[in-house]
XYZ file of C-alpha atoms in Angstrom:
333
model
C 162.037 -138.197 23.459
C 162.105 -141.903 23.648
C 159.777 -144.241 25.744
C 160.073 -147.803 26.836
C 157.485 -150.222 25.981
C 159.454 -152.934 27.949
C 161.669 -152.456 30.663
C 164.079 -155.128 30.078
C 165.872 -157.191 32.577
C 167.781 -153.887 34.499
C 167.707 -150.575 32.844
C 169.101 -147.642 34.944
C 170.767 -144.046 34.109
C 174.114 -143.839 34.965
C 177.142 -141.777 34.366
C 180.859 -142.211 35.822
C 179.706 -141.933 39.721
C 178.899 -139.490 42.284
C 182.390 -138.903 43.705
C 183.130 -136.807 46.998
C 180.275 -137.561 48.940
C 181.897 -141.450 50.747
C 182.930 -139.426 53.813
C 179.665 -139.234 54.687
C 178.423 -142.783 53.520
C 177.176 -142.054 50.025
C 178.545 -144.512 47.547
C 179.816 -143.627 44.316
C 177.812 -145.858 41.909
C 177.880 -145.424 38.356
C 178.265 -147.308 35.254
C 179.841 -150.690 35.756
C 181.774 -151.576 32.424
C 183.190 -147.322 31.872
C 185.141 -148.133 28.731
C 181.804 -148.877 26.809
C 180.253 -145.957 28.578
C 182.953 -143.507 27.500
C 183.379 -144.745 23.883
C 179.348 -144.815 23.225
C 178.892 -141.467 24.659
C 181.680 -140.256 22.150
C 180.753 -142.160 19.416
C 177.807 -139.380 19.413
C 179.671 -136.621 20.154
C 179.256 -136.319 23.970
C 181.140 -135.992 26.970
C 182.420 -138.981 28.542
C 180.541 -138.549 31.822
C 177.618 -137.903 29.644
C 174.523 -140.307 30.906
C 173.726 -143.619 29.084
C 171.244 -146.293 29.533
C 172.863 -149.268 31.232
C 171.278 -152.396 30.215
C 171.394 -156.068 31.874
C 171.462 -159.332 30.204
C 167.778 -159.241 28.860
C 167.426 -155.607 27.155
C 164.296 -153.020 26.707
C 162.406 -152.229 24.101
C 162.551 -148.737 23.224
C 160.289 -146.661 20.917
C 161.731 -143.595 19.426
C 159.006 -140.628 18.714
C 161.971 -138.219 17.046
C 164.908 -138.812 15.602
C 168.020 -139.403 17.345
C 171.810 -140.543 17.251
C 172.543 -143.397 19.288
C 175.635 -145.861 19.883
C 175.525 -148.979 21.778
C 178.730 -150.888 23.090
C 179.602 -153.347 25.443
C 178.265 -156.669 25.625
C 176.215 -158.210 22.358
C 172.658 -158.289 23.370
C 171.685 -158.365 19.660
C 169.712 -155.241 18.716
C 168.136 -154.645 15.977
C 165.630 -151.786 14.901
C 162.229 -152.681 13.092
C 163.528 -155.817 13.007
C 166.981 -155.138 11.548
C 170.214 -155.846 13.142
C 171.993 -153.166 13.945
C 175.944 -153.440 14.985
C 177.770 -152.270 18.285
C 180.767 -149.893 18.407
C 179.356 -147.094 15.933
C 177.072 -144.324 15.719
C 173.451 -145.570 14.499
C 170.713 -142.487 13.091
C 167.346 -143.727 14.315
C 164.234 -142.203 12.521
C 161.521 -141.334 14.115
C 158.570 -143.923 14.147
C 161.392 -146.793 14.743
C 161.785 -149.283 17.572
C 164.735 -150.449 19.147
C 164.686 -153.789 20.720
C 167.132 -156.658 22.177
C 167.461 -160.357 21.581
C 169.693 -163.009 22.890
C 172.865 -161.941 24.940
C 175.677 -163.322 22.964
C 178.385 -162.046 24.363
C 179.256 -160.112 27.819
C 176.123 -159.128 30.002
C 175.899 -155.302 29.847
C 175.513 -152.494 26.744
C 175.426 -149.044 26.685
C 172.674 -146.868 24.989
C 174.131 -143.439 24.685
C 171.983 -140.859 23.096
C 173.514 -137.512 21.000
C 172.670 -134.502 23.837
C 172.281 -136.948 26.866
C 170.135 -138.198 29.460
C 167.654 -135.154 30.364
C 167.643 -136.529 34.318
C 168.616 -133.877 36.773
C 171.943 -134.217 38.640
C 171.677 -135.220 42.137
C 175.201 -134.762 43.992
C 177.105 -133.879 40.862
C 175.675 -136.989 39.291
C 173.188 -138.177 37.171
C 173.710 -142.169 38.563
C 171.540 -144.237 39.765
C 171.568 -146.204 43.236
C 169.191 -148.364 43.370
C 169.309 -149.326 46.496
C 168.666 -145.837 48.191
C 166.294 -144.895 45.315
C 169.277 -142.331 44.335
C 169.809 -140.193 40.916
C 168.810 -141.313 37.408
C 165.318 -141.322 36.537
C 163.476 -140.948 39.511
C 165.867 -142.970 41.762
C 164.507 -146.479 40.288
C 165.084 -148.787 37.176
C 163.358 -147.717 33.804
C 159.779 -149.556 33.900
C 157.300 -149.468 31.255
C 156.059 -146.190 29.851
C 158.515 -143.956 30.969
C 159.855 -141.191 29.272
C 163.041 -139.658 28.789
C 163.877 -136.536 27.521
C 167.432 -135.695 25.977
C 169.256 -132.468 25.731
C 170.307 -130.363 23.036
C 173.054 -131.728 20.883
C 176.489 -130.227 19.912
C 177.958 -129.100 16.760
C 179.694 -132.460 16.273
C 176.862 -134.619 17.116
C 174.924 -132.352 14.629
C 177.283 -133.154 11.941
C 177.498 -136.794 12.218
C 173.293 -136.362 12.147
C 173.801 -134.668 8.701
C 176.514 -137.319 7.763
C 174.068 -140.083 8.134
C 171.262 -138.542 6.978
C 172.528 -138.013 3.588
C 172.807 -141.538 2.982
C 169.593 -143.010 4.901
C 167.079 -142.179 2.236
C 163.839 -144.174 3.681
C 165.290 -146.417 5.245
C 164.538 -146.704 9.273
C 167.863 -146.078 10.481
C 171.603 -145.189 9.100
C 175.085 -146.755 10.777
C 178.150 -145.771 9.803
C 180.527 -147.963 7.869
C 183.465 -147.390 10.285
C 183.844 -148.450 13.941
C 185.834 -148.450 17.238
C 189.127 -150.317 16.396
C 188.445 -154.253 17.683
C 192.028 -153.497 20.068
C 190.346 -151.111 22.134
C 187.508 -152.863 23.301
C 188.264 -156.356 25.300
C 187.054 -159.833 23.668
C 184.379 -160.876 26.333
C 183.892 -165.211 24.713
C 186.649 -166.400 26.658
C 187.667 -167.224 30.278
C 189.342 -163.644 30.965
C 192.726 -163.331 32.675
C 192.157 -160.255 34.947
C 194.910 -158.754 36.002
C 195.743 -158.377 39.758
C 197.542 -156.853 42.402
C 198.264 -158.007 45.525
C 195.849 -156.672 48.139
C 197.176 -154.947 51.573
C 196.465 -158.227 53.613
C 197.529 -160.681 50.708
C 200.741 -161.451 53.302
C 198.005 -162.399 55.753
C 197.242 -165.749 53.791
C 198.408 -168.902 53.741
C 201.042 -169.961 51.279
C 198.270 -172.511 50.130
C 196.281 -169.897 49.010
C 198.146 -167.196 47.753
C 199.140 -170.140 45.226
C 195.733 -171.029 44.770
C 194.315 -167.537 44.120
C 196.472 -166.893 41.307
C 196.352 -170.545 39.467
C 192.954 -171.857 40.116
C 189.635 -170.322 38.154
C 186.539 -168.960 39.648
C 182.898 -169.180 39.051
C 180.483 -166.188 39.165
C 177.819 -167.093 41.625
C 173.567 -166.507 41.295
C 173.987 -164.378 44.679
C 175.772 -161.688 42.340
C 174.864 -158.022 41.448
C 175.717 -154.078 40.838
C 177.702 -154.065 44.214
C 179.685 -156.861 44.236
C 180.383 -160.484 42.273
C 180.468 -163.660 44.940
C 183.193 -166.312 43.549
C 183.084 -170.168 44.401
C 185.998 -172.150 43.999
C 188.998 -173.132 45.903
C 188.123 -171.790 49.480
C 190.895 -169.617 50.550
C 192.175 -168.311 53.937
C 194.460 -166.736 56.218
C 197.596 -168.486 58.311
C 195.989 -167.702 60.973
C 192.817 -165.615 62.336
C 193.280 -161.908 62.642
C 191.202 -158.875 63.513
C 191.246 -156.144 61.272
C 189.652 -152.489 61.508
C 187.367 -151.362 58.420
C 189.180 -149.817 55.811
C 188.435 -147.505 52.433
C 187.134 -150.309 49.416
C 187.557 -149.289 45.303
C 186.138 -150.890 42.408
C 187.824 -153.998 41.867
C 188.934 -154.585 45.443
C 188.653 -158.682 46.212
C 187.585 -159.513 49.994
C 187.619 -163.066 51.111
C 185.155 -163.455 54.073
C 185.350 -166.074 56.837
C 183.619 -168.982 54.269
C 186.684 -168.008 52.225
C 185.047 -167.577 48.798
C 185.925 -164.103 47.784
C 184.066 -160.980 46.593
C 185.069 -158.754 43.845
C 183.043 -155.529 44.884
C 182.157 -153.585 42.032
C 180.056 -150.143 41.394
C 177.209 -149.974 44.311
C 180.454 -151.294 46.722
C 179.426 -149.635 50.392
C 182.376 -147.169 51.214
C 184.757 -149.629 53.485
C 184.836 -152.875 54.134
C 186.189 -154.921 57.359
C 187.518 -158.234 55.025
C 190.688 -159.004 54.274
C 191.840 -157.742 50.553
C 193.629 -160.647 48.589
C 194.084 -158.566 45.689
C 192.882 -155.263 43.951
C 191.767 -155.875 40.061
C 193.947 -153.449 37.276
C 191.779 -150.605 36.731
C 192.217 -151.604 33.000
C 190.573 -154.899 33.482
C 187.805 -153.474 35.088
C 185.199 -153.258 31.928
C 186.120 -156.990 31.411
C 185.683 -158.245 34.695
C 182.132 -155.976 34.758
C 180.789 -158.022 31.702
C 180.575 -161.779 33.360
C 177.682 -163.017 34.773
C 176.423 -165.830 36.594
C 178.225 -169.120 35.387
C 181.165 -167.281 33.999
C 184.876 -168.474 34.659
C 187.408 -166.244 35.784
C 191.496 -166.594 36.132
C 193.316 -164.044 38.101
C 197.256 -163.503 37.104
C 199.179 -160.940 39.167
C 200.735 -157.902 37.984
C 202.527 -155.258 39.288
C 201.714 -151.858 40.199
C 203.774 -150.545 37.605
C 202.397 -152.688 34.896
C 199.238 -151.750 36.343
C 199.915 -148.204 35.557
C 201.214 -148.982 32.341
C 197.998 -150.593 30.905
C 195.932 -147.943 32.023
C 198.049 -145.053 30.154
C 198.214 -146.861 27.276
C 194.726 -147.779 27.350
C 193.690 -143.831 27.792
C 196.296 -143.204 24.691
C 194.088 -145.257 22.561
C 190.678 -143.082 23.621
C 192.560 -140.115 23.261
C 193.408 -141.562 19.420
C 189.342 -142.394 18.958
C 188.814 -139.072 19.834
C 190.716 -137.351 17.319
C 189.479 -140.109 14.535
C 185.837 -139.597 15.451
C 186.720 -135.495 14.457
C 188.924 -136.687 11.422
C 186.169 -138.703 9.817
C 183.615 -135.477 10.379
C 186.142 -132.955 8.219
């Protein structure tokens, strides 16, 4: 069990969303950076959709009363246990008695706390997500607070073994990391203005040549007035050639409205299920965790790519998890 003596900025349970149930005006949710979700969950030997502790800018502080594997990825937020720093990307043996807490963000604005066994939180419409909004999922359909509890579940075999690893070479000290990592090409470098790659949306014709141009050579600023469901850009004000009407259609993760004060919105994992704006462009899924780790004050550039390419980035990118996969096994042999 582990219990939070400080809530932290926003803490929530979430997994990979709550899929099937938009048709009737539930929204899918989830985690919003999923590449640090899925590599800390298997960095302990879960399943990807496993739950983990999302955590916002200012992190909790979180008291440990057993033993547990952890692994926290994402953005920098600079843990440390007892006092320690501790280092992102790896699997961490925490002793019982010890207290993990976080610093200064340094980098990025969200990490991942994923616990060998899981998130003991009951699934609510095959998910274990939170939505905050509707009081939804996750641990009592709110943000962690202070005092609460979580239980985890039983761990696997190789979650059990990279416990005994670590163990071996802890002696009394209050926690044990391994000396290998995720390779630094899997996980995106969140220090500089990001290039996020882009697609042009269904009413990108609908603008005016002005800017279409603009859009794709001018950078953004992440607003204040920005959260879980969707990121409000200022900049260059863009709109269409001329007004049009347009029905509500089906919105993703990543889609880009622009609104009638023509600063756009990148909607992101609370997004409702449609939206009536027109769609300038639709963010690569594989730029997703990168565009999911700015906050307010961050610059953003948007360069267009094909579908194609599109598709290409994200296979490759799935190669490369399929690879840490097999290497997380290799080093337990």
């Amino acid at each position: 069990m582990i219990s939070l003596t400080k809530p932290g900025l926003l803490t929530s349970v979430q997994d990979l969303g709550r899929y099937g149930f938009q048709k009737y005006g539930v929204i899918t949710s989830g985690v919003m950076d999923q590449l640090a979700h899925r590599t800390s969950n298997l960095l302990v030997g879960n399943e990807e959709n496993e739950a983990t502790i999302e955590l916002t800018l200012l992190g909790p502080v979180i008291d440990f009363e057993e033993d547990k594997l952890i692994s926290i990825c994402g953005g920098n937020l600079s843990p440390s246990i007892n006092g320690e720093p501790v280092r992102l990307w790896r699997p961490i043996l925490v002793k019982e008695g010890s207290q993990l807490r976080f610093g200064q963000c340094i980098s990025g604005c969200r990490a991942y706390l994923a616990i060998a066994g899981g998130i003991g939180v009951p699934n609510v419409m095959d998910s274990k997500s939170t939505y905050l909004r509707a009081g939804l999922g996750g641990f009592k359909g709110r943000a962690l607070n202070v005092g609460d509890k979580l239980e985890t579940k039983h761990i696997n075999d190789v979650s059990a073994r990279m416990i005994d690893e670590l163990s071996k070479c802890s002696g009394d000290e209050n926690f044990a990391e391994t000396d290998w990592s995720v390779a630094s090409d899997l996980f995106p470098s969140y220090e500089k203005i990001p290039s996020i790659r882009v697609m042009k949306g269904r009413q990108y014709h609908l603008f005016s040549k002005e800017s279409q141009d603009t859009f794709f050579s001018q950078p953004f600023e992440i607003t204040p007035q920005s959260d879980r469901m969707g990121y409000r850009l200022k900049g260059p004000s863009l709109s269409l050639e001329e007004a049009s009407e347009m029905l509500s259609e089906a919105v993703n993760f990543g889609t880009i409205q622009v609104p009638s004060d023509g600063n756009p919105i990148v909607l992101l994992a609370d997004r409702q299920t449609t939206g009536g704006y027109p769609k300038i462009g639709q963010i690569a899924t594989v730029d997703l965790p990168l565009m999911a780790q700015l906050k307010p004050g961050d610059l953003v550039r948007f360069v267009e790519v094909s579908h194609e390419e599109a598709q290409h980035l994200y296979l490759e990118r799935e190669m490369k998890i399929q690879q840490l996969k097999q290497g997380i096994l290799l080093k337990l042999r």
